[in-house]
PDB file of C-alpha atoms and ligand atoms in Angstrom:
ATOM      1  CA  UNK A   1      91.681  83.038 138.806  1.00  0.00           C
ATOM      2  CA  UNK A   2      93.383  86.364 137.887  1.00  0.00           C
ATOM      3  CA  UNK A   3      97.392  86.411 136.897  1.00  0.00           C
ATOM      4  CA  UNK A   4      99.950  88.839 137.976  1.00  0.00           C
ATOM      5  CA  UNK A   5      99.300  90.682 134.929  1.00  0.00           C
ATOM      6  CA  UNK A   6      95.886  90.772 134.894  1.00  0.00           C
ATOM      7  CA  UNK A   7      92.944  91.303 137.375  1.00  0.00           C
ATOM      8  CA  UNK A   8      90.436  90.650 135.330  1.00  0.00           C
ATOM      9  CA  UNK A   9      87.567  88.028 136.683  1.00  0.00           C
ATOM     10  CA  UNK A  10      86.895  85.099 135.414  1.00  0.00           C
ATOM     11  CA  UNK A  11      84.323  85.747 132.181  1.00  0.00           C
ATOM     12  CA  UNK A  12      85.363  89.119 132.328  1.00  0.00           C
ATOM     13  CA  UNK A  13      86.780  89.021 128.528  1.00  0.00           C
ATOM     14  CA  UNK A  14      85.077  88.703 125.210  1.00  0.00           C
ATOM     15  CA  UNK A  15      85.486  85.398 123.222  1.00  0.00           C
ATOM     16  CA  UNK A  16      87.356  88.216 120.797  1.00  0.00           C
ATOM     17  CA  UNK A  17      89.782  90.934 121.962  1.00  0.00           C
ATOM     18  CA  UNK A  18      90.751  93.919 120.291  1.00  0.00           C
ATOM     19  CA  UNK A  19      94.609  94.502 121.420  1.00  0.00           C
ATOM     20  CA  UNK A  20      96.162  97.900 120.301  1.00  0.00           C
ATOM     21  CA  UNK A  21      99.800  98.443 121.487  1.00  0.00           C
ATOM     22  CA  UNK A  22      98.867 101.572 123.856  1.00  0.00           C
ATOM     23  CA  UNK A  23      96.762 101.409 126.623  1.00  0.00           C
ATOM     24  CA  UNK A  24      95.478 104.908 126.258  1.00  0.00           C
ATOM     25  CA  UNK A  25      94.074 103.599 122.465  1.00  0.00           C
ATOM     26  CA  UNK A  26      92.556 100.916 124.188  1.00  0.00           C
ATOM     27  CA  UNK A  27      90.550 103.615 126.250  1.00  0.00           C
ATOM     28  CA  UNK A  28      89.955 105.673 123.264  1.00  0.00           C
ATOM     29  CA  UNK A  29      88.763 102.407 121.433  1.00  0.00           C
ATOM     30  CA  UNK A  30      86.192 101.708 124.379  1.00  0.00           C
ATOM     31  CA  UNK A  31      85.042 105.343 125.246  1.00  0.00           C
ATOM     32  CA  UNK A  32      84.287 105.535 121.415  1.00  0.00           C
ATOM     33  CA  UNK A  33      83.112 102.104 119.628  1.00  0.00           C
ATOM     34  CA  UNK A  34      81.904 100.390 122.442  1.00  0.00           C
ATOM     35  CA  UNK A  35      79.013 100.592 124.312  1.00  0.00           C
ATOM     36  CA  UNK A  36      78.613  99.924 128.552  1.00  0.00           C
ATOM     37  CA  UNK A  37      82.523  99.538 128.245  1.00  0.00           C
ATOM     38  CA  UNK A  38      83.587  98.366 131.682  1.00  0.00           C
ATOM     39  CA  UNK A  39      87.423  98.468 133.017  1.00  0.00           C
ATOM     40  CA  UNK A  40      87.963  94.903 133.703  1.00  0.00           C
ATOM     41  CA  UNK A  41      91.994  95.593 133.822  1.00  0.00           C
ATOM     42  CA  UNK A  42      94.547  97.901 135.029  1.00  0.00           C
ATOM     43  CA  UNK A  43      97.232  96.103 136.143  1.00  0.00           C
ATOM     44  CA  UNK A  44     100.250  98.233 135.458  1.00  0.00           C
ATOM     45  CA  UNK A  45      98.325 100.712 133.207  1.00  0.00           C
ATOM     46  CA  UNK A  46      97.093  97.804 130.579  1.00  0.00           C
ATOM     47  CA  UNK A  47      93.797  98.662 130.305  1.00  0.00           C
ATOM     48  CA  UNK A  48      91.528  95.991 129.109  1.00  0.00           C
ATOM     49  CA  UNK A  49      87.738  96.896 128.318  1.00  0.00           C
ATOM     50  CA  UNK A  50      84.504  94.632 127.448  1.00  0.00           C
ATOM     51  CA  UNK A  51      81.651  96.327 126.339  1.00  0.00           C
ATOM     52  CA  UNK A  52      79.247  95.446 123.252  1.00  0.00           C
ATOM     53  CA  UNK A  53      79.473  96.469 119.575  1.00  0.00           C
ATOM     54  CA  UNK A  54      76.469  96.375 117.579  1.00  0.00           C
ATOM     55  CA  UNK A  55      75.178  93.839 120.019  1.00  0.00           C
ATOM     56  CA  UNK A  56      77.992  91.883 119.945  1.00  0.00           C
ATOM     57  CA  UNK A  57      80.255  91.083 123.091  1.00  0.00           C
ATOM     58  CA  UNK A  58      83.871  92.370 122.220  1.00  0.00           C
ATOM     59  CA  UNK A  59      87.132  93.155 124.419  1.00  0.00           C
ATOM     60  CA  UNK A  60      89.688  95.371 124.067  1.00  0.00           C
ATOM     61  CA  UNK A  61      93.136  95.553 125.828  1.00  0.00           C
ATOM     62  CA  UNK A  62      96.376  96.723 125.185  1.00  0.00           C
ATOM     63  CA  UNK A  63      99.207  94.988 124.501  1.00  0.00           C
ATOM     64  CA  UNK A  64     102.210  96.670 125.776  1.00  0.00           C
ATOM     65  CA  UNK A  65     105.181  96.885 123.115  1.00  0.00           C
ATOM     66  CA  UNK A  66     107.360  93.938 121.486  1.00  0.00           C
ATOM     67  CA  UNK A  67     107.667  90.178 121.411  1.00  0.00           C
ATOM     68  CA  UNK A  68     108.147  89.948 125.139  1.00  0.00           C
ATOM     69  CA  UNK A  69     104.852  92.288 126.695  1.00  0.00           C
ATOM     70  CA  UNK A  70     101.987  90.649 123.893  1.00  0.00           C
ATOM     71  CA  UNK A  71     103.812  87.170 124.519  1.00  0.00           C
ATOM     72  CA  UNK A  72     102.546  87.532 127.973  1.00  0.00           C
ATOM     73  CA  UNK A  73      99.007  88.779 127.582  1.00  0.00           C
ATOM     74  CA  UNK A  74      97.977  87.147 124.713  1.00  0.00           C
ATOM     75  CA  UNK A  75      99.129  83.782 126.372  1.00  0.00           C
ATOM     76  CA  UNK A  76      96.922  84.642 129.087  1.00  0.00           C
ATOM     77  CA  UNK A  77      93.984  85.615 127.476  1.00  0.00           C
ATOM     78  CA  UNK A  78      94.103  82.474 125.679  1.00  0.00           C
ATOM     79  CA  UNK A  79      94.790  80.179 128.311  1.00  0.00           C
ATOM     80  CA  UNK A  80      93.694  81.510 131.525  1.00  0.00           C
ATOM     81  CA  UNK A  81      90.905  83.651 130.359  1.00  0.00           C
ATOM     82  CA  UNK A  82      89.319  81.392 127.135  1.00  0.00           C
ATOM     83  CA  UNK A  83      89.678  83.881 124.763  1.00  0.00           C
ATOM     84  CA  UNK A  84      89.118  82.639 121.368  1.00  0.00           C
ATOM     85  CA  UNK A  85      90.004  85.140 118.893  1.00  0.00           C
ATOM     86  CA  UNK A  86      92.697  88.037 119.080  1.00  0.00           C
ATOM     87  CA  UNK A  87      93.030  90.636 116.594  1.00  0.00           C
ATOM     88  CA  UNK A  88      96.450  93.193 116.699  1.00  0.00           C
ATOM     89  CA  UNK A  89      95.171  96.683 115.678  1.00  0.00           C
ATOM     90  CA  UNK A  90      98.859  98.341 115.535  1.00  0.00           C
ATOM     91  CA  UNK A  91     101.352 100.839 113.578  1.00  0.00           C
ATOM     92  CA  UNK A  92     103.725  99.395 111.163  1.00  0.00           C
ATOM     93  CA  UNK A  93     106.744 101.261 109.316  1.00  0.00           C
ATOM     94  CA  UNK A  94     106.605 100.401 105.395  1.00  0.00           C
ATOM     95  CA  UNK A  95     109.338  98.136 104.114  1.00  0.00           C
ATOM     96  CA  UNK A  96     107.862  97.542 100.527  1.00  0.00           C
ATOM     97  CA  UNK A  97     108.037 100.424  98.199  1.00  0.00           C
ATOM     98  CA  UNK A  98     104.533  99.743  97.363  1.00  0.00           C
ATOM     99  CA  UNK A  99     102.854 100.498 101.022  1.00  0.00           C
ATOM    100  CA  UNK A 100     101.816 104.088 100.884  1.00  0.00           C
ATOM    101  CA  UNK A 101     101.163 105.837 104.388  1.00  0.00           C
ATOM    102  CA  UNK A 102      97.730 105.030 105.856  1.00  0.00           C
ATOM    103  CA  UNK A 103      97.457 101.857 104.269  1.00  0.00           C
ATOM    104  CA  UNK A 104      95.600  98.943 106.049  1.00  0.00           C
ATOM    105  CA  UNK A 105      97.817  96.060 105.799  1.00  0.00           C
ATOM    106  CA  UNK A 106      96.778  92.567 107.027  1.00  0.00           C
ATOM    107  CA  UNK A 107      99.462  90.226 108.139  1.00  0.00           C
ATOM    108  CA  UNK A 108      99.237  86.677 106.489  1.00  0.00           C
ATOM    109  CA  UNK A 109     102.792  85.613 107.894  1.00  0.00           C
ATOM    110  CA  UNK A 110     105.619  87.076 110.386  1.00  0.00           C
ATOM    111  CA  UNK A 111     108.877  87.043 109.995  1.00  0.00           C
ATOM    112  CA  UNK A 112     110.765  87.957 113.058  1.00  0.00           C
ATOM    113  CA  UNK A 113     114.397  88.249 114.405  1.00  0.00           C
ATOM    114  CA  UNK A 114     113.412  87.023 117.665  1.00  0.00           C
ATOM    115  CA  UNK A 115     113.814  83.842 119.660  1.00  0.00           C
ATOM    116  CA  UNK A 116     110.267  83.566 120.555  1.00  0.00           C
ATOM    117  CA  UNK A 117     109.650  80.271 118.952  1.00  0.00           C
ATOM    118  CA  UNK A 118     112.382  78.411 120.411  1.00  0.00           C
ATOM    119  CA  UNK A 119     110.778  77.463 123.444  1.00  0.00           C
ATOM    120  CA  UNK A 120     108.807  74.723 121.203  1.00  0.00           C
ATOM    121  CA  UNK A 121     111.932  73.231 121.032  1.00  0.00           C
ATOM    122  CA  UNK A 122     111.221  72.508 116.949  1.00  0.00           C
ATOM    123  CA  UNK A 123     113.707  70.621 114.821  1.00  0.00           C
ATOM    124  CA  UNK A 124     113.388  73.609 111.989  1.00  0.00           C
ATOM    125  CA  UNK A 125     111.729  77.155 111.683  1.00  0.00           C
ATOM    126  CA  UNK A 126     108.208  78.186 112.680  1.00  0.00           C
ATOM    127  CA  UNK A 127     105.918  79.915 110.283  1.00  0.00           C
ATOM    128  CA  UNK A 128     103.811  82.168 112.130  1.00  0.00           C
ATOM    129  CA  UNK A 129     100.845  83.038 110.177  1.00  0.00           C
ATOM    130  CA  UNK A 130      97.491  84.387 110.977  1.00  0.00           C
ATOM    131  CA  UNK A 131      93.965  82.332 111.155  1.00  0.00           C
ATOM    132  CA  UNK A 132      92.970  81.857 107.336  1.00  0.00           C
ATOM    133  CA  UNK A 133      89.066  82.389 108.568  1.00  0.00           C
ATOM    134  CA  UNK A 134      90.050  85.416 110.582  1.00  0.00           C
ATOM    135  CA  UNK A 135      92.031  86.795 107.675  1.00  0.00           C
ATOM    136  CA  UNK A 136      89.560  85.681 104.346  1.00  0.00           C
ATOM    137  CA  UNK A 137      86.631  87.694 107.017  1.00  0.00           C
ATOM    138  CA  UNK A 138      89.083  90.944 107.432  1.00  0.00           C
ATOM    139  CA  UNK A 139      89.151  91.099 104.110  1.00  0.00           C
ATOM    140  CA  UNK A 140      85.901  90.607 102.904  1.00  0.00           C
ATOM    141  CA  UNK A 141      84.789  93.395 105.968  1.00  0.00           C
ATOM    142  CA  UNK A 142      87.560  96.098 104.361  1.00  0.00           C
ATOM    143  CA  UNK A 143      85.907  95.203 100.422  1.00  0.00           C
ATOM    144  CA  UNK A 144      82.656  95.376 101.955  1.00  0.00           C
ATOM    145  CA  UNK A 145      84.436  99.176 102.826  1.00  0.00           C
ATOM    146  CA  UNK A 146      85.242  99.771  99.569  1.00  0.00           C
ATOM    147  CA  UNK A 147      89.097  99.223 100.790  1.00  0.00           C
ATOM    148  CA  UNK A 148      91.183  96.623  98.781  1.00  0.00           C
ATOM    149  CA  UNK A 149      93.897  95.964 101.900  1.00  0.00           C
ATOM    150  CA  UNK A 150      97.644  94.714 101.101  1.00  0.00           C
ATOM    151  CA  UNK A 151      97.907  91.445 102.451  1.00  0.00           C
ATOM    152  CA  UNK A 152     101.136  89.334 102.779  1.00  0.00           C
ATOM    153  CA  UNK A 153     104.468  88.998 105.256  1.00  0.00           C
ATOM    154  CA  UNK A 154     105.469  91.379 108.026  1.00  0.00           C
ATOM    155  CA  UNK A 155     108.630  91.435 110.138  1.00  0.00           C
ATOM    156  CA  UNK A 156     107.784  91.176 113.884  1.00  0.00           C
ATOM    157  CA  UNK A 157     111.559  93.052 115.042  1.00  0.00           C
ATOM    158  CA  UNK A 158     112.848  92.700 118.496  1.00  0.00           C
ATOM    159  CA  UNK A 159     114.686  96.067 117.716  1.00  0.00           C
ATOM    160  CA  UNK A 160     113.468  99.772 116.666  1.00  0.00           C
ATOM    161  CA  UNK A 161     116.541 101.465 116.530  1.00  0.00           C
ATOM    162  CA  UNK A 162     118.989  98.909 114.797  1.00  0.00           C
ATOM    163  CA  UNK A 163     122.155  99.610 114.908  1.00  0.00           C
ATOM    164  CA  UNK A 164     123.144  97.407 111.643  1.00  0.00           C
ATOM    165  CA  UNK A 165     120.412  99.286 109.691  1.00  0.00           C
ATOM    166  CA  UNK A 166     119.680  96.299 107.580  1.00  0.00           C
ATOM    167  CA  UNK A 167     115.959  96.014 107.975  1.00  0.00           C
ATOM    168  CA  UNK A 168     115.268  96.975 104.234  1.00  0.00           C
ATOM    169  CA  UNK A 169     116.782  93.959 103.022  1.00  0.00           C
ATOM    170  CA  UNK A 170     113.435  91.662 104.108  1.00  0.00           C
ATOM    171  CA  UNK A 171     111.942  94.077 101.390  1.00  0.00           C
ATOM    172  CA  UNK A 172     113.497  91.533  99.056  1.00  0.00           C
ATOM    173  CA  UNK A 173     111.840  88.279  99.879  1.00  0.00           C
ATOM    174  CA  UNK A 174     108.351  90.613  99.535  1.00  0.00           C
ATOM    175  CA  UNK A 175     108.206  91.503 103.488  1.00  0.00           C
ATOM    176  CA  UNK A 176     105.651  94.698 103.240  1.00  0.00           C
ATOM    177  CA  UNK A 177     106.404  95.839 106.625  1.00  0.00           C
ATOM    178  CA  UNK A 178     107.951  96.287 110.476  1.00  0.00           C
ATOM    179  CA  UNK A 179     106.160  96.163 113.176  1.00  0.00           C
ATOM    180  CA  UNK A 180     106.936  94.381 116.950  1.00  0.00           C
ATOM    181  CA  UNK A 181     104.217  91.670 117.960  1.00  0.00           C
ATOM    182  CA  UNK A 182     102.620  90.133 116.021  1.00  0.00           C
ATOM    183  CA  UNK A 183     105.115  86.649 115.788  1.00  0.00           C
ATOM    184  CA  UNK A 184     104.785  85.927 119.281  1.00  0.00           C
ATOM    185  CA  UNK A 185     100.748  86.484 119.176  1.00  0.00           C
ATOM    186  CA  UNK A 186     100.901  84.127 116.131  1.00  0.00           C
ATOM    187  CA  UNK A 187     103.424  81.229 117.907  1.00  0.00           C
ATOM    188  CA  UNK A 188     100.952  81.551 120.813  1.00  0.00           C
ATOM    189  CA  UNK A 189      97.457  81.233 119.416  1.00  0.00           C
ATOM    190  CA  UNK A 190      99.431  78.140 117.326  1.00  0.00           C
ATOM    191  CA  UNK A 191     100.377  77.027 120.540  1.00  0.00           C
ATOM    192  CA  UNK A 192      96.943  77.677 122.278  1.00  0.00           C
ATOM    193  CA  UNK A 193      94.796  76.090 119.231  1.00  0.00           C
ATOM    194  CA  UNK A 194      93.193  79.733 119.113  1.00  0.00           C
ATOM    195  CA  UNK A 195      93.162  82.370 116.434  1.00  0.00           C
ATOM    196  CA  UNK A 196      94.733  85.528 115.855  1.00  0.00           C
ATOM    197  CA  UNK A 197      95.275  88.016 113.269  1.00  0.00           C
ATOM    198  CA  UNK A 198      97.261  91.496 112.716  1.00  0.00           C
ATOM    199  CA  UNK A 199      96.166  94.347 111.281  1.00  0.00           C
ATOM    200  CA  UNK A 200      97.933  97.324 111.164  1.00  0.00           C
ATOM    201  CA  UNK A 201      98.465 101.255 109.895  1.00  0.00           C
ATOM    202  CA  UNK A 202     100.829 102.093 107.955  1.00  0.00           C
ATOM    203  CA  UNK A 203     102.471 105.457 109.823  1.00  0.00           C
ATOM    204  CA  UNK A 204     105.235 105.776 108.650  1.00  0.00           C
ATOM    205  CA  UNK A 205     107.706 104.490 105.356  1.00  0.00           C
ATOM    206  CA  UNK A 206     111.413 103.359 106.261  1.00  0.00           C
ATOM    207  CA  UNK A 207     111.821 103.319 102.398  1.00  0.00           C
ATOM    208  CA  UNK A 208     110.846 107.096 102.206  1.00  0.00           C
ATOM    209  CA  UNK A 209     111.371 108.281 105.731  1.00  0.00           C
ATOM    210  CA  UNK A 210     107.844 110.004 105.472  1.00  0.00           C
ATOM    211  CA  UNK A 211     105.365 109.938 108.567  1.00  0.00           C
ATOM    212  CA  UNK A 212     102.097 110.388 109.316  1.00  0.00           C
ATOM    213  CA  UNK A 213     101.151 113.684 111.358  1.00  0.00           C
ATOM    214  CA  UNK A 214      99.614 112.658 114.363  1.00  0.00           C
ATOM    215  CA  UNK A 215      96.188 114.240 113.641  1.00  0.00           C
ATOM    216  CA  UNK A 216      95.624 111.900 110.481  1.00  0.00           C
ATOM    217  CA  UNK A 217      96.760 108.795 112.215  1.00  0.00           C
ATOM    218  CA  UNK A 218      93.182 109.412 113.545  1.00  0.00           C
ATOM    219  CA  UNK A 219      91.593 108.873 110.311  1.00  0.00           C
ATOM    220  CA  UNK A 220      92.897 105.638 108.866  1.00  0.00           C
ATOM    221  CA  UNK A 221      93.287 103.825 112.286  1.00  0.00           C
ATOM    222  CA  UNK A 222      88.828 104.423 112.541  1.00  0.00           C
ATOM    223  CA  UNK A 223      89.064 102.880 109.005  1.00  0.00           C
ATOM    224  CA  UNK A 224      91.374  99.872 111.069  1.00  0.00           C
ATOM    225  CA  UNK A 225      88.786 100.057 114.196  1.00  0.00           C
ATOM    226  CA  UNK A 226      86.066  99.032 112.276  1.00  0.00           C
ATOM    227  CA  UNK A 227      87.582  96.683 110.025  1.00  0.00           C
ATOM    228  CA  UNK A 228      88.502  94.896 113.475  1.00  0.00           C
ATOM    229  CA  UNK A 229      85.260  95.369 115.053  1.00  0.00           C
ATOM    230  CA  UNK A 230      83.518  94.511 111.848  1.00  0.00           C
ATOM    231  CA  UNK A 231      85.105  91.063 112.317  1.00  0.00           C
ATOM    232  CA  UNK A 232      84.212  90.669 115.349  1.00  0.00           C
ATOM    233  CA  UNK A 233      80.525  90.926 114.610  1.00  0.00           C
ATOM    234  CA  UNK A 234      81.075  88.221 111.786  1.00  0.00           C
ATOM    235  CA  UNK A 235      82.433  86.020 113.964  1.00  0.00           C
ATOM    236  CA  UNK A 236      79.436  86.239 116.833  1.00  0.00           C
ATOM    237  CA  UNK A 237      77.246  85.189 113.667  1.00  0.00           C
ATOM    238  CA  UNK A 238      79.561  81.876 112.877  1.00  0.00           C
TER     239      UNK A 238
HETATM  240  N1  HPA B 301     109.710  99.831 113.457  1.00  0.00           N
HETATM  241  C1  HPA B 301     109.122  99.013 114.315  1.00  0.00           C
HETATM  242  N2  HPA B 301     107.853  99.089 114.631  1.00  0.00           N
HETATM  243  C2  HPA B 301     107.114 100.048 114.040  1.00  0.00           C
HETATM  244  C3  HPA B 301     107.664 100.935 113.138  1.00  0.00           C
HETATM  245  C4  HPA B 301     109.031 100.816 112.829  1.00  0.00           C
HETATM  246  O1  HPA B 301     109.584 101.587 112.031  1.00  0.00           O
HETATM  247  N3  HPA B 301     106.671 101.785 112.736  1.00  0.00           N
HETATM  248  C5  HPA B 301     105.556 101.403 113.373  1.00  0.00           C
HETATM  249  N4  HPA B 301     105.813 100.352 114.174  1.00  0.00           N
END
């Protein structure tokens, strides 16, 4: 069984998937980590990959941006196509003072302005926060890398350019940083029973306005890659 957003056959995923926001990344990620990468989507441009990494089985496909477009395929891969782990390997604009550019920051919790969540129909307010054994692995894989990654809240934001220009003030309940997704890919693998986790770049500061040129975005998102991918191959061995 395929889905309107995805062609992909049955089996045709990874029991973990890689999701980057942009479908071109997801190429990039599969033309240069992955070995016998195979297309097994393209269903409005989001390419979805599975090849092997060191011997390991792992998928990669892209997300599409916001709450809305991962709320969608992450829900799928989970429930339609079995996948058991996802891992978010975005961007995110620094809220906290203390997240330089090109840091690797792993999201323990989400915050979010959006909705997503009320479908559960909850008498309160969702936490969304990532798998502990997904996270505790990530960062033993970045130590084992000789990187010592900021861990803690993001804010998953329904809007990039906000008009009340507020978004600093989750700096002051210790939110380290904006980003789009990763809420609705925690509320669903909650939902699903699954795992997920978010790591992301820092690429830019909304506390300093800096932003990272595009040619050494490169450089720390490979550092990202193979945290990701390093987890991955932990996981096969669990
Ligand atoms: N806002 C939302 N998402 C982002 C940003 C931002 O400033 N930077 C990277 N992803």
């Amino acid at each position: 069984m395929s889905t309107p957003h995805n062609e992909a056959l049955q089996g045709a995923f990874a029991k973990t998937v890689l999701m980057p926001g942009d479908p071109l990344r997801a190429r990039f990620i599969a033309e240069t980590f992955l070995q016998d990468a195979e297309l097994v989507n393209n269903v409005r441009g989001i390419q979805g990959y599975t090849g092997r990494y060191q011997g390991v089985s792992v998928s990669v496909m892209a997300s599409g941006m916001g709450i809305p477009s991962i709320g969608i395929y992450s829900h799928e891969l989970f429930h339609v196509y079995d996948v058991d782990n996802i891992i978010r390997v975005g961007s995110a604009g620094a809220i906290s003072p203390k997240l330089k550019l090109r840091d690797v920051v792993m999201a323990q919790g989400a915050c979010t302005d959006s909705n997503y969540a009320h479908q559960y129909g909850l008498p309160g307010t969702f936490a969304p926060i990532a798998d502990f054994m997904l996270l505790e692995t990530a960062v033993a894989v970045a130590r084992r890398m000789g990187i010592e990654p900021p861990v803690g809240n993001l804010l998953s934001s329904d809007v990039f350019y906000n008009k009340a220009g507020n978004t600093l003030d989750w700096g002051a309940m210790g939110v380290l940083a904006i980003e789009m997704e990763t809420a609705a890919l925690y509320c669903n693998a909650a939902e699903a029973g699954r795992r997920a986790l978010t790591i992301c770049t820092v690429s830019d500061s909304l506390v300093t306005g800096e932003e990272l040129p595009p040619a050494e975005r490169q450089t720390s998102f490979t550092q990202m890659m193979e945290i990701a991918l390093g987890v991955a191959v932990e996981l096969a061995k669990k």
